[in-house]
Amino acid sequence: MQGAISKNMKLLSQDTLNGFGSLGEGMSMQIARDGRRILWLAHEGPPKNFTGVDVSDPRKPAVVCQTDLPNRNMRSNSLEVVGDLMAVAYQTSEYGGKPAGFELFDVSVPEQPRSVSFYDTSGPHSRGVHCLWFVDGEFVHCASGAADFTPTHPRDDQFYQIIDVRVPARPREAGRWWYPGTRMGDEAPPPKRLNPQPLDMIRGPDAVRLHNANVYPQRPDRAYLGYIDGGAFILDIADKANPKVVGAWNPHPPYPGFTHTVLPLFERELLVVSDECVLDDAGDWPKLTWMVDARLESNLVPISTFPLPPVEEFGHKGGRFGSHNIHENRPGPSFYSEEIIFGCFFNAGIRIYDIRDPYRPETIAYFIPPGPENSRVPTAQMNDIYVDERGVIYSGDRWSGGLYCLEADI
Amino acid sequence: MPALPPADGFAISYGPITDAGEAVRQEEAAMRAAGACLSPRLALVQPGMPALRLNSAGWLRAPAAAIAGLDDSRAMLAFAGVALRRRAPLFAAPLRAFLDDYVGFVAARVEDARTVLSERLAQAGFDPEGALPHYRDWAFSALLPLPAAHVGWREEAGGPHGFVRCDAAFWTGCELLVVFLEGGSMPTPRERRARERLALLPQVRILHAEREPGRGWTDGALAAALDGFWEGCELPFGLIRPAALRDGHWPR
């Protein structure tokens, strides 16, 4: 690809998705009944909801389905598919907006997704669901507001909810947990703000709310939470109605906040914890990906960070520069590794790390596409990543570049 | 088409190392010059060499006082198990579990074969329940696992080693058993290609160990490959080979 900077990676294809190449944080793969491999993608913002792309041949991706949001005052941003059942997040632009929550779709015919049910989490102080995790076909783990939740700070509106979807037509709440002090009426005081921002700013930094909640079949009794400025948590969810904290770690402060994803490496008793960069031009540098020793859940110890290219070069190329989403070893048709970590770092592109020595993560491959046309910023902003069991790497640009399919010689 | 066996055999660096090539560079020349085949970090094996066993000299560098303080064969086997565990990298819980299972497997097989093993000692003129050797000393004839092994071989004479990383390797005297513990990380494309090249080499047998719930790692094909370890051994002895045995005679 002309203008790309790469090491040990090759672009197989790029698809701007019919001109709607703004992708959020939802990438999930379905093996359809006819054997096709459909990658479902959630869009970053309106007007599109989600797009299904046939990536059976990753060199020739083909859009098979593209849907619109119910209105332009919302975004999906996140989705997951298990078998033929897909959960799509709905987050509104304003508190109290609708529809807010998540919708379940039957995608047994990928070209014709059929709505099965809608789980409503709207409320006067709620924007609905920002991010969800659904891998076992039974429970949706999500960051959401709720009708009965009044946060102590408006930006702390989304907390951890476990929704039972074993009867997909009738989702029901199974449990919830929030950071103590973030709900009106809590005994604990509200958490101290890390970087106070104006109260009327809905998005951006300065939030103690959930981003990602990951739960894996190896340990169904554990939830791994990235709670933005609240840091990382491990919850015991053996009793889903009463989640309990068993481990916590927060480098913020002195670090600039926004813990995003906590990826457990069960065999190795390690965690990969990624922050999210949320400001352009290195405004919140350094936004890091951390290696954490989790041999004792009750005493999580950071042991290294993933190397990044120099901020002097990337911090001023335009757009965001720093950590964000990583490939999460999702159950299903997914590459599984506790030694090779795939991440996307906005204008630093897609980067692959060897963490066999977790004290010294090593960059073994990267791909930085040129800035796509029609983007808000001059650089590519690689926003999310998924690797299938064939080793094909899928990544999405946040603004206009759409879907990139790649392979790595590692 | 099967590949030719590597002319100078295999160089297997093992344990908590980060650079297999460096481990080989640091030790290979000196070991070959001294006629040694085993150190705490490196094993040099090729057809014609005897099996590497728990009682093979070189892998365990324990102070004599530590060994002397062990009361009996069971304590000595437990000591060996701890030493093996220490060869596993820090963040390798399944490998440590495998090594624990293996030591348990060895002890259990000796007990299962107690009658046969006792009879062999008796025929050699020893009291199997005596102090030395005891029938449980046959445990130290078990094959030596090389944990977190990097199996290296030269595809061209004099060229650099290529390496394949595996969870454990065993040299049986006839073949190299290369063990991968299932359920962990998927191999990368380069690892997959390297494993395919390794599998083509003569004297290499790849084994995939699965852990069944409630059972150990050492079941099925792996157990069959590691069993019968006393065959080919004239007499048992412990972790430290007595000086008198070095010239082939056992003191009476």
XYZ file of C-alpha atoms in Angstrom:
662
model
C 0.000 0.000 0.000
C 1.549 3.253 -1.042
C 2.417 5.450 1.877
C 2.150 2.694 4.451
C 4.933 2.073 6.934
C 5.256 -1.556 7.879
C 7.379 -4.267 9.377
C 6.522 -7.940 8.901
C 2.961 -7.089 7.912
C 1.201 -6.974 4.600
C -2.125 -5.460 3.628
C -4.437 -7.947 1.980
C -7.268 -5.537 1.295
C -9.020 -2.366 2.361
C -12.748 -1.711 2.101
C -14.278 1.676 2.832
C -17.694 0.068 3.321
C -19.709 1.924 0.738
C -18.312 5.248 1.910
C -19.174 4.680 5.550
C -15.729 3.794 6.814
C -16.031 5.162 10.334
C -15.659 2.146 12.614
C -16.118 1.911 16.344
C -15.130 -0.799 18.806
C -17.262 -3.701 17.673
C -15.670 -6.408 15.550
C -17.021 -9.918 15.829
C -16.889 -12.922 13.536
C -19.665 -15.275 12.561
C -19.236 -18.547 10.733
C -22.513 -18.550 8.863
C -24.514 -21.708 8.258
C -23.360 -21.819 4.659
C -19.740 -21.669 5.817
C -19.100 -18.035 4.940
C -17.051 -16.006 7.344
C -18.917 -12.794 8.163
C -17.174 -10.036 10.105
C -19.702 -7.807 11.838
C -18.598 -4.241 12.410
C -20.135 -1.538 14.575
C -19.827 2.017 13.347
C -18.334 4.850 15.341
C -21.285 7.146 14.754
C -24.378 7.887 12.695
C -25.875 7.284 10.254
C -24.810 3.629 10.112
C -25.479 1.036 12.768
C -23.583 -2.067 11.740
C -22.122 -3.631 8.619
C -21.560 -7.285 7.809
C -18.601 -8.105 5.566
C -17.905 -11.466 3.971
C -14.197 -12.016 4.665
C -14.084 -15.658 3.630
C -11.405 -14.454 1.232
C -9.785 -11.579 3.119
C -8.241 -10.335 -0.099
C -11.720 -9.717 -1.466
C -13.998 -8.552 1.325
C -17.594 -7.922 0.310
C -20.269 -6.023 2.177
C -23.305 -8.266 2.575
C -25.358 -6.115 4.913
C -25.340 -2.529 6.112
C -27.970 -1.049 8.410
C -28.949 2.402 9.608
C -29.351 3.609 13.141
C -32.872 4.458 14.273
C -31.870 8.132 14.510
C -28.833 10.355 14.269
C -28.655 11.140 17.980
C -27.036 7.858 18.867
C -24.282 5.416 17.968
C -23.769 1.691 18.181
C -19.963 1.483 18.585
C -19.996 -2.041 20.003
C -21.358 -5.447 19.063
C -20.706 -9.166 19.543
C -21.997 -12.260 17.805
C -22.317 -15.791 19.184
C -23.491 -18.369 16.722
C -26.316 -16.603 14.899
C -27.220 -14.213 17.715
C -25.768 -10.709 17.683
C -25.951 -8.082 20.416
C -25.570 -4.457 19.313
C -25.045 -1.585 21.740
C -27.034 1.607 21.519
C -25.708 4.753 23.139
C -27.452 8.093 22.830
C -25.830 11.483 22.426
C -27.706 12.982 25.323
C -28.782 11.701 28.705
C -32.331 10.455 28.642
C -32.262 9.728 24.926
C -33.762 6.711 23.203
C -33.329 4.037 22.090
C -30.663 3.300 24.678
C -29.572 -0.221 25.614
C -28.845 -3.107 23.302
C -30.677 -4.954 20.589
C -30.432 -8.659 19.826
C -30.497 -9.763 16.210
C -30.844 -13.142 14.574
C -28.227 -13.085 11.813
C -28.719 -16.646 10.624
C -29.297 -15.011 7.237
C -26.526 -12.415 7.310
C -28.107 -10.338 4.572
C -31.301 -9.994 6.593
C -30.690 -9.436 10.298
C -33.911 -9.936 12.219
C -34.547 -8.141 15.491
C -35.230 -10.543 18.342
C -35.511 -8.185 21.295
C -34.428 -4.875 22.702
C -33.113 -4.402 26.217
C -33.877 -0.893 27.372
C -31.422 0.864 29.688
C -32.647 4.380 29.047
C -33.189 6.751 31.915
C -32.949 10.400 32.893
C -29.220 10.097 33.571
C -28.466 7.293 31.135
C -27.033 7.223 27.639
C -27.472 3.478 27.327
C -24.729 1.019 26.444
C -21.276 2.044 25.310
C -19.550 -1.300 25.161
C -20.718 -4.894 25.482
C -19.203 -8.378 25.670
C -21.147 -11.456 24.651
C -19.270 -14.680 24.038
C -21.046 -17.514 25.827
C -24.497 -17.135 24.295
C -25.943 -16.680 27.782
C -24.965 -13.360 29.328
C -24.275 -9.917 27.920
C -21.747 -8.034 30.031
C -22.048 -4.337 29.355
C -21.160 -0.811 30.345
C -24.486 0.922 30.607
C -26.578 3.447 32.385
C -29.922 2.499 33.844
C -33.256 4.087 34.632
C -32.741 3.572 38.357
C -29.128 4.808 38.502
C -28.366 8.419 39.320
C -24.637 9.008 39.169
C -22.887 11.380 41.522
C -21.094 12.834 38.487
C -22.846 12.953 35.116
C -19.976 11.301 33.288
C -19.965 8.334 35.658
C -23.251 7.118 34.247
C -22.208 3.725 32.833
C -21.534 0.834 35.179
C -21.229 -2.945 34.965
C -24.393 -4.848 34.193
C -24.848 -8.556 33.562
C -27.861 -9.303 31.414
C -29.225 -12.833 31.096
C -30.151 -13.519 27.472
C -30.601 -17.269 27.692
C -34.124 -16.542 26.553
C -33.160 -14.053 23.838
C -36.678 -12.738 23.489
C -36.715 -11.749 27.164
C -33.407 -10.363 28.423
C -33.321 -9.679 32.133
C -30.788 -8.228 34.510
C -28.788 -10.805 36.473
C -26.436 -8.525 38.339
C -24.624 -5.214 38.494
C -21.636 -3.535 40.090
C -20.488 0.054 40.168
C -17.494 1.888 41.521
C -18.330 2.833 45.109
C -19.224 6.477 45.393
C -20.416 6.888 41.823
C -24.095 6.401 42.630
C -26.228 8.841 44.562
C -26.847 7.413 47.979
C -23.606 5.460 48.204
C -21.912 5.452 51.576
C -18.556 5.920 49.911
C -17.763 9.458 48.847
C -17.628 10.246 45.141
C -14.224 9.462 43.676
C -11.757 12.292 43.292
C -11.607 13.630 39.734
C -8.378 13.000 37.885
C -8.577 15.744 35.261
C -11.723 17.762 35.998
C -13.578 18.814 32.881
C -16.708 20.950 32.444
C -19.786 19.096 33.616
C -21.656 19.705 30.385
C -19.010 17.858 28.364
C -20.591 14.444 27.867
C -17.737 12.585 26.142
C -14.004 12.610 26.713
C -11.751 12.265 29.753
C -12.626 12.701 33.417
C -14.886 9.743 34.012
C -15.137 6.938 36.528
C -17.306 4.577 34.584
C -16.970 1.196 32.959
C -15.540 0.778 29.511
C -14.845 -2.938 28.890
C -16.016 -5.932 30.882
C -14.528 -9.229 29.696
C -15.570 -12.698 30.875
C -14.036 -15.928 29.552
C -15.032 -19.599 29.563
C -11.771 -20.512 31.299
C -12.960 -18.542 34.346
C -16.682 -17.842 34.070
C -16.608 -16.711 37.679
C -14.372 -13.744 36.894
C -15.054 -10.435 35.181
C -12.179 -8.221 34.080
C -13.130 -4.561 34.036
C -11.529 -1.468 32.585
C -13.136 1.311 34.595
C -11.649 4.373 32.906
C -10.165 6.683 35.573
C -11.166 4.117 38.183
C -8.539 1.678 36.894
C -8.664 -2.091 36.464
C -10.787 -4.485 38.475
C -11.185 -8.219 38.805
C -14.616 -9.198 40.071
C -15.772 -12.536 41.422
C -19.086 -13.084 39.611
C -19.732 -16.650 40.731
C -22.877 -15.175 42.235
C -23.861 -12.836 39.443
C -26.343 -11.037 41.628
C -23.538 -10.034 43.995
C -20.264 -9.319 42.220
C -17.315 -8.807 44.567
C -13.999 -7.125 43.968
C -11.076 -9.549 44.325
C -8.401 -7.454 42.644
C -7.851 -3.849 41.693
C -5.061 -1.763 40.234
C -4.984 1.825 39.164
C -1.986 3.726 37.829
C -4.089 6.903 37.527
C -2.792 9.213 38.966
C 0.039 9.852 38.267
C -0.811 8.484 34.850
C -3.390 10.373 32.789
C -6.330 7.999 33.107
C -8.747 5.998 30.979
C -8.181 2.322 31.698
C -9.930 0.639 28.798
C -9.400 -3.132 28.513
C -8.190 -5.803 30.917
C -7.147 -8.948 29.047
C -6.401 -11.935 31.287
C -3.752 -14.409 30.203
C -4.924 -17.335 32.299
C -2.157 -19.845 31.650
C 0.522 -17.305 32.425
C -1.261 -15.505 35.288
C -0.737 -12.148 33.654
C -2.983 -9.288 32.576
C -2.605 -6.957 29.622
C -4.213 -3.652 30.556
C -4.670 -1.001 27.903
C -5.467 2.659 28.360
C -7.306 4.656 25.717
C -5.883 7.793 24.208
C -8.778 10.234 23.878
C -7.131 13.506 22.907
C -5.480 14.543 19.662
C -1.884 15.671 19.332
C -0.571 13.792 22.392
C -2.750 15.897 24.639
C -2.994 13.011 27.107
C 0.330 11.318 26.450
C 1.430 8.767 27.582
C -1.453 6.397 27.006
C 0.071 3.000 27.589
C -0.529 -0.726 27.431
C 0.623 -2.405 30.620
C 1.826 -5.862 31.548
C 0.569 -6.810 35.011
C 1.639 -9.764 37.141
C -1.616 -11.366 38.336
C -0.278 -14.408 40.148
C -1.992 -12.939 43.183
C -5.332 -11.409 42.231
C -5.295 -9.447 45.447
C -1.929 -7.892 44.651
C -1.637 -6.924 40.994
C 1.854 -5.737 40.130
C 2.730 -3.837 36.941
C 5.952 -5.195 35.465
C 6.365 -3.458 32.113
C 4.733 -1.375 29.437
C 4.575 -1.990 25.711
C 7.034 0.115 23.734
C 5.644 2.785 21.442
C 7.280 4.858 18.742
C 8.557 8.265 19.768
C 6.032 10.875 20.835
C 8.248 13.517 19.217
C 7.341 11.999 15.867
C 3.842 10.615 16.337
C 2.474 13.060 18.829
C 2.200 15.806 16.255
C 1.278 14.005 13.069
C -2.366 14.672 13.719
C -5.097 12.747 15.461
C -4.689 10.523 18.444
C -1.480 8.656 19.300
C -1.459 5.951 21.942
C -3.086 2.808 23.198
C -6.656 1.702 22.657
C -8.113 -1.649 21.700
C -6.276 -4.951 21.669
C -7.231 -8.332 20.285
C -8.951 -9.885 23.261
C -8.518 -13.646 22.660
C -12.236 -13.797 22.197
C -13.760 -17.291 22.280
C -14.960 -18.473 18.888
C -13.222 -18.227 15.499
C -10.396 -16.206 16.957
C -6.633 -16.421 17.281
C -5.678 -17.297 20.833
C -2.312 -16.377 22.225
C -0.881 -15.465 25.570
C 2.441 -14.611 24.005
C 1.575 -12.468 21.009
C -0.531 -9.357 21.570
C -2.150 -7.400 18.762
C -3.145 -3.802 19.373
C -4.152 -0.648 17.593
C -2.652 2.642 18.506
C -4.433 5.259 16.386
C -1.843 7.032 14.222
C 0.820 4.501 15.260
C -1.235 1.908 13.448
C -1.548 -1.783 14.187
C 1.284 -3.138 16.319
C 2.121 -6.685 17.302
C 4.105 -7.558 20.412
C 5.949 -10.612 21.612
C 5.505 -10.881 25.372
C 7.186 -14.220 25.969
C 9.404 -12.239 28.279
C 6.688 -10.167 29.951
C 9.308 -7.962 31.548
C 10.403 -6.872 28.086
C 7.593 -6.731 25.505
C 9.053 -6.519 22.039
C 7.516 -4.984 18.910
C 7.711 -7.642 16.210
C 5.469 -6.165 13.552
C 3.500 -3.063 12.672
C 1.442 -1.527 9.904
C 0.681 2.168 9.699
C -1.591 2.999 6.790
C -1.544 6.434 5.243
C -4.292 8.812 6.290
C -7.468 7.813 4.461
C -9.466 10.202 2.332
C -12.290 12.145 3.897
C -10.945 11.686 7.410
C -11.224 14.368 10.090
C -7.491 14.151 10.709
C -4.461 13.716 8.433
C -3.527 10.284 9.793
C -5.132 6.872 9.947
C -6.726 6.318 13.339
C -6.678 2.558 13.838
C -9.442 2.024 16.339
C -10.180 -1.661 16.832
C -8.649 -5.015 15.972
C -9.630 -8.663 15.652
C -7.546 -11.660 14.627
C -9.203 -14.824 13.410
C -7.954 -18.356 13.935
C -6.372 -18.315 10.465
C -4.170 -15.452 11.666
C -5.884 -12.869 9.451
C -5.819 -9.475 11.168
C -8.765 -7.111 10.830
C -8.598 -3.492 11.900
C -10.863 -0.496 11.479
C -10.173 3.181 11.055
C -12.107 5.491 13.329
C -13.131 8.080 10.733
C -13.208 6.969 7.125
C -10.726 4.267 6.210
C -13.078 1.394 6.881
C -11.831 -2.157 7.212
C -8.234 -3.231 6.699
C -7.430 -6.938 6.316
C -3.804 -7.879 6.920
C -1.454 -10.742 7.525
C 1.743 -10.850 9.549
C 4.898 -12.839 9.015
C 5.709 -13.455 12.677
C 10.140 -36.090 1.778
C 11.799 -36.609 5.165
C 14.722 -34.364 5.881
C 18.176 -35.673 6.626
C 19.094 -35.934 10.281
C 21.145 -32.951 11.420
C 24.806 -33.904 11.263
C 25.690 -32.698 14.725
C 22.397 -33.572 16.352
C 20.272 -31.244 18.402
C 21.230 -28.405 20.722
C 18.399 -27.967 23.180
C 18.508 -24.902 25.372
C 15.998 -25.109 28.160
C 14.702 -23.400 31.248
C 13.928 -19.729 31.867
C 15.922 -18.315 28.980
C 15.003 -15.550 26.602
C 17.533 -16.069 23.838
C 17.991 -19.688 22.810
C 20.765 -18.874 20.400
C 22.714 -17.029 23.053
C 22.368 -19.946 25.452
C 23.856 -22.229 22.797
C 26.617 -19.790 21.904
C 27.685 -19.454 25.505
C 27.952 -23.135 26.276
C 28.113 -25.358 23.212
C 31.790 -25.036 22.382
C 32.963 -25.593 25.928
C 30.641 -28.539 26.407
C 31.757 -30.230 23.195
C 35.383 -29.660 24.109
C 34.805 -31.305 27.469
C 32.754 -34.146 26.016
C 29.767 -33.037 28.053
C 26.235 -33.376 26.779
C 24.210 -31.804 29.538
C 24.340 -28.609 31.575
C 21.679 -26.787 33.593
C 20.759 -24.827 30.422
C 21.809 -26.865 27.426
C 21.577 -30.450 26.180
C 23.533 -31.685 23.150
C 22.082 -34.918 21.825
C 22.450 -37.052 18.739
C 21.811 -40.628 17.739
C 24.090 -43.024 19.526
C 24.048 -41.070 22.741
C 22.420 -42.616 25.771
C 19.110 -41.357 27.047
C 19.006 -38.313 29.272
C 17.610 -39.392 32.618
C 16.913 -37.837 35.978
C 20.218 -39.314 37.145
C 22.175 -38.009 34.156
C 25.057 -35.839 35.234
C 25.007 -32.171 34.384
C 21.485 -30.813 34.725
C 21.383 -30.625 38.494
C 24.065 -28.638 40.206
C 23.004 -29.012 43.793
C 25.356 -28.708 46.743
C 26.404 -32.146 47.974
C 25.101 -31.279 51.412
C 21.616 -30.732 50.005
C 21.526 -34.211 48.498
C 23.169 -35.864 51.471
C 20.445 -34.542 53.739
C 17.699 -36.370 51.839
C 16.485 -39.354 53.819
C 15.358 -41.721 51.105
C 14.439 -42.189 47.458
C 11.096 -40.499 47.851
C 12.701 -37.396 49.321
C 15.275 -37.412 46.565
C 12.570 -37.663 43.887
C 10.718 -34.769 45.473
C 13.972 -32.799 45.419
C 14.334 -33.521 41.716
C 10.757 -32.399 41.169
C 11.452 -29.068 42.833
C 14.576 -28.627 40.729
C 12.602 -29.317 37.577
C 9.923 -26.822 38.570
C 12.595 -24.192 38.967
C 13.520 -24.743 35.323
C 10.046 -23.625 34.262
C 9.721 -19.928 33.453
C 8.036 -17.769 36.048
C 4.737 -17.350 34.208
C 4.224 -20.945 33.101
C 1.737 -22.537 35.483
C 0.650 -25.329 33.078
C 4.273 -26.365 32.542
C 4.864 -26.575 36.287
C 1.715 -28.664 36.594
C 3.005 -30.920 33.823
C 6.329 -31.393 35.615
C 4.550 -32.176 38.892
C 2.350 -34.685 37.074
C 5.389 -36.243 35.463
C 7.178 -36.787 38.757
C 4.002 -38.307 40.150
C 3.714 -40.517 37.076
C 7.283 -41.743 37.540
C 6.715 -42.595 41.201
C 3.456 -44.350 40.390
C 4.998 -46.433 37.620
C 7.784 -47.587 39.920
C 5.214 -48.709 42.483
C 3.145 -50.401 39.779
C 6.247 -52.299 38.630
C 7.600 -52.933 42.117
C 7.593 -56.691 41.809
C 9.482 -56.679 38.535
C 11.937 -54.033 39.654
C 12.568 -55.708 42.990
C 13.200 -58.990 41.219
C 15.810 -57.348 39.000
C 17.653 -56.077 42.033
C 17.420 -59.449 43.719
C 18.813 -61.194 40.653
C 21.734 -58.793 40.732
C 22.400 -59.792 44.312
C 20.901 -56.814 46.092
C 18.212 -56.531 48.724
C 15.453 -54.484 46.989
C 14.383 -53.057 50.335
C 17.921 -52.357 51.327
C 19.460 -48.962 51.730
C 21.312 -48.898 48.448
C 20.052 -49.498 45.909
C 16.362 -49.485 46.801
C 13.738 -50.515 44.258
C 12.436 -46.928 44.342
C 15.783 -45.769 42.981
C 14.562 -46.965 39.582
C 12.605 -43.673 39.501
C 15.838 -41.857 38.685
C 16.140 -43.858 35.500
C 13.103 -41.968 34.249
C 13.668 -39.758 31.238
C 14.752 -36.226 32.049
C 12.277 -33.564 30.928
C 13.928 -30.476 29.493
C 11.322 -27.831 30.373
C 10.644 -24.802 28.189
C 12.949 -26.289 25.597
C 14.209 -24.607 22.445
C 15.129 -27.446 20.085
C 17.899 -26.254 17.840
C 19.471 -27.849 14.839
C 21.595 -26.787 11.929
C 19.936 -27.200 8.584
C 23.320 -26.690 6.959
C 26.653 -27.852 8.317
C 28.319 -25.032 10.166
C 25.269 -22.806 9.782
C 23.282 -21.153 12.527
C 20.798 -23.093 14.581
C 17.120 -22.768 13.872
C 14.954 -23.256 16.922
C 11.541 -24.596 17.718
C 10.171 -23.806 21.120
C 8.246 -26.504 22.934
C 6.970 -27.105 26.416
C 9.297 -30.014 27.125
C 11.705 -32.302 25.306
C 12.966 -35.781 26.227
C 15.907 -37.587 24.677
C 15.244 -41.327 24.829
C 18.543 -42.461 23.382
C 16.817 -43.223 20.100
C 14.556 -40.273 19.491
C 13.731 -36.798 20.644
C 10.246 -36.514 22.097
C 8.960 -32.972 21.615
C 5.956 -32.180 23.806
C 3.414 -29.418 23.302
C 0.852 -28.842 26.036
C -2.519 -28.287 24.421
C -4.875 -25.472 25.307
C -2.329 -22.705 25.270
C -1.254 -20.186 22.696
C -1.731 -20.930 19.012
C 1.510 -21.026 17.048
C 2.361 -18.093 14.828
C 2.893 -18.734 11.096
C 6.675 -18.905 11.558
C 6.321 -21.257 14.503
C 3.972 -23.469 12.534
C 6.430 -23.700 9.634
C 9.315 -24.424 11.999
C 7.337 -27.182 13.713
C 6.548 -28.702 10.348
C 10.253 -28.741 9.479
C 11.092 -30.269 12.852
C 8.468 -32.974 12.427
C 10.147 -34.103 9.199
C 13.447 -34.836 10.899
C 14.301 -38.420 11.702
C 14.566 -39.191 15.401
C 11.914 -36.587 16.226
C 8.481 -37.478 17.543
C 5.977 -34.726 18.248
C 3.517 -35.359 21.068
C 0.586 -33.188 22.059
C -0.423 -33.529 25.685
C -3.930 -32.728 26.753
C -5.076 -32.374 30.300
C -8.354 -34.056 30.969
C -10.378 -32.674 33.867
C -9.521 -34.704 36.942
C -6.572 -36.328 35.206
C -3.006 -35.307 34.647
C -1.028 -34.386 31.606
C 0.756 -37.669 31.409
C -1.930 -39.852 29.953
C -2.426 -41.594 26.672
C 0.277 -41.492 24.046
C 2.582 -39.399 26.187
C 2.455 -41.887 29.039
C 3.160 -44.747 26.672
C 6.189 -42.926 25.284
C 7.596 -42.187 28.741
C 6.882 -45.543 30.361
C 9.242 -48.491 30.810
C 12.108 -46.145 31.555
C 14.041 -48.788 33.471
C 14.540 -50.849 30.340
C 18.102 -50.741 29.186
C 19.390 -49.776 32.628
C 21.501 -52.359 34.352
C 20.990 -51.025 37.849
C 19.355 -47.975 39.418
C 21.110 -45.174 41.172
C 20.072 -41.809 42.581
C 20.469 -38.268 41.418
C 24.188 -38.160 41.985
C 26.063 -40.941 40.285
C 28.515 -42.540 42.743
C 32.127 -42.190 41.705
C 32.573 -45.969 41.864
C 29.939 -46.425 39.201
C 31.673 -44.255 36.696
C 33.863 -47.093 35.599
C 30.852 -49.409 35.279
C 31.097 -51.304 38.550
C 28.719 -51.139 41.445
C 30.329 -51.535 44.869
C 29.150 -54.552 46.881
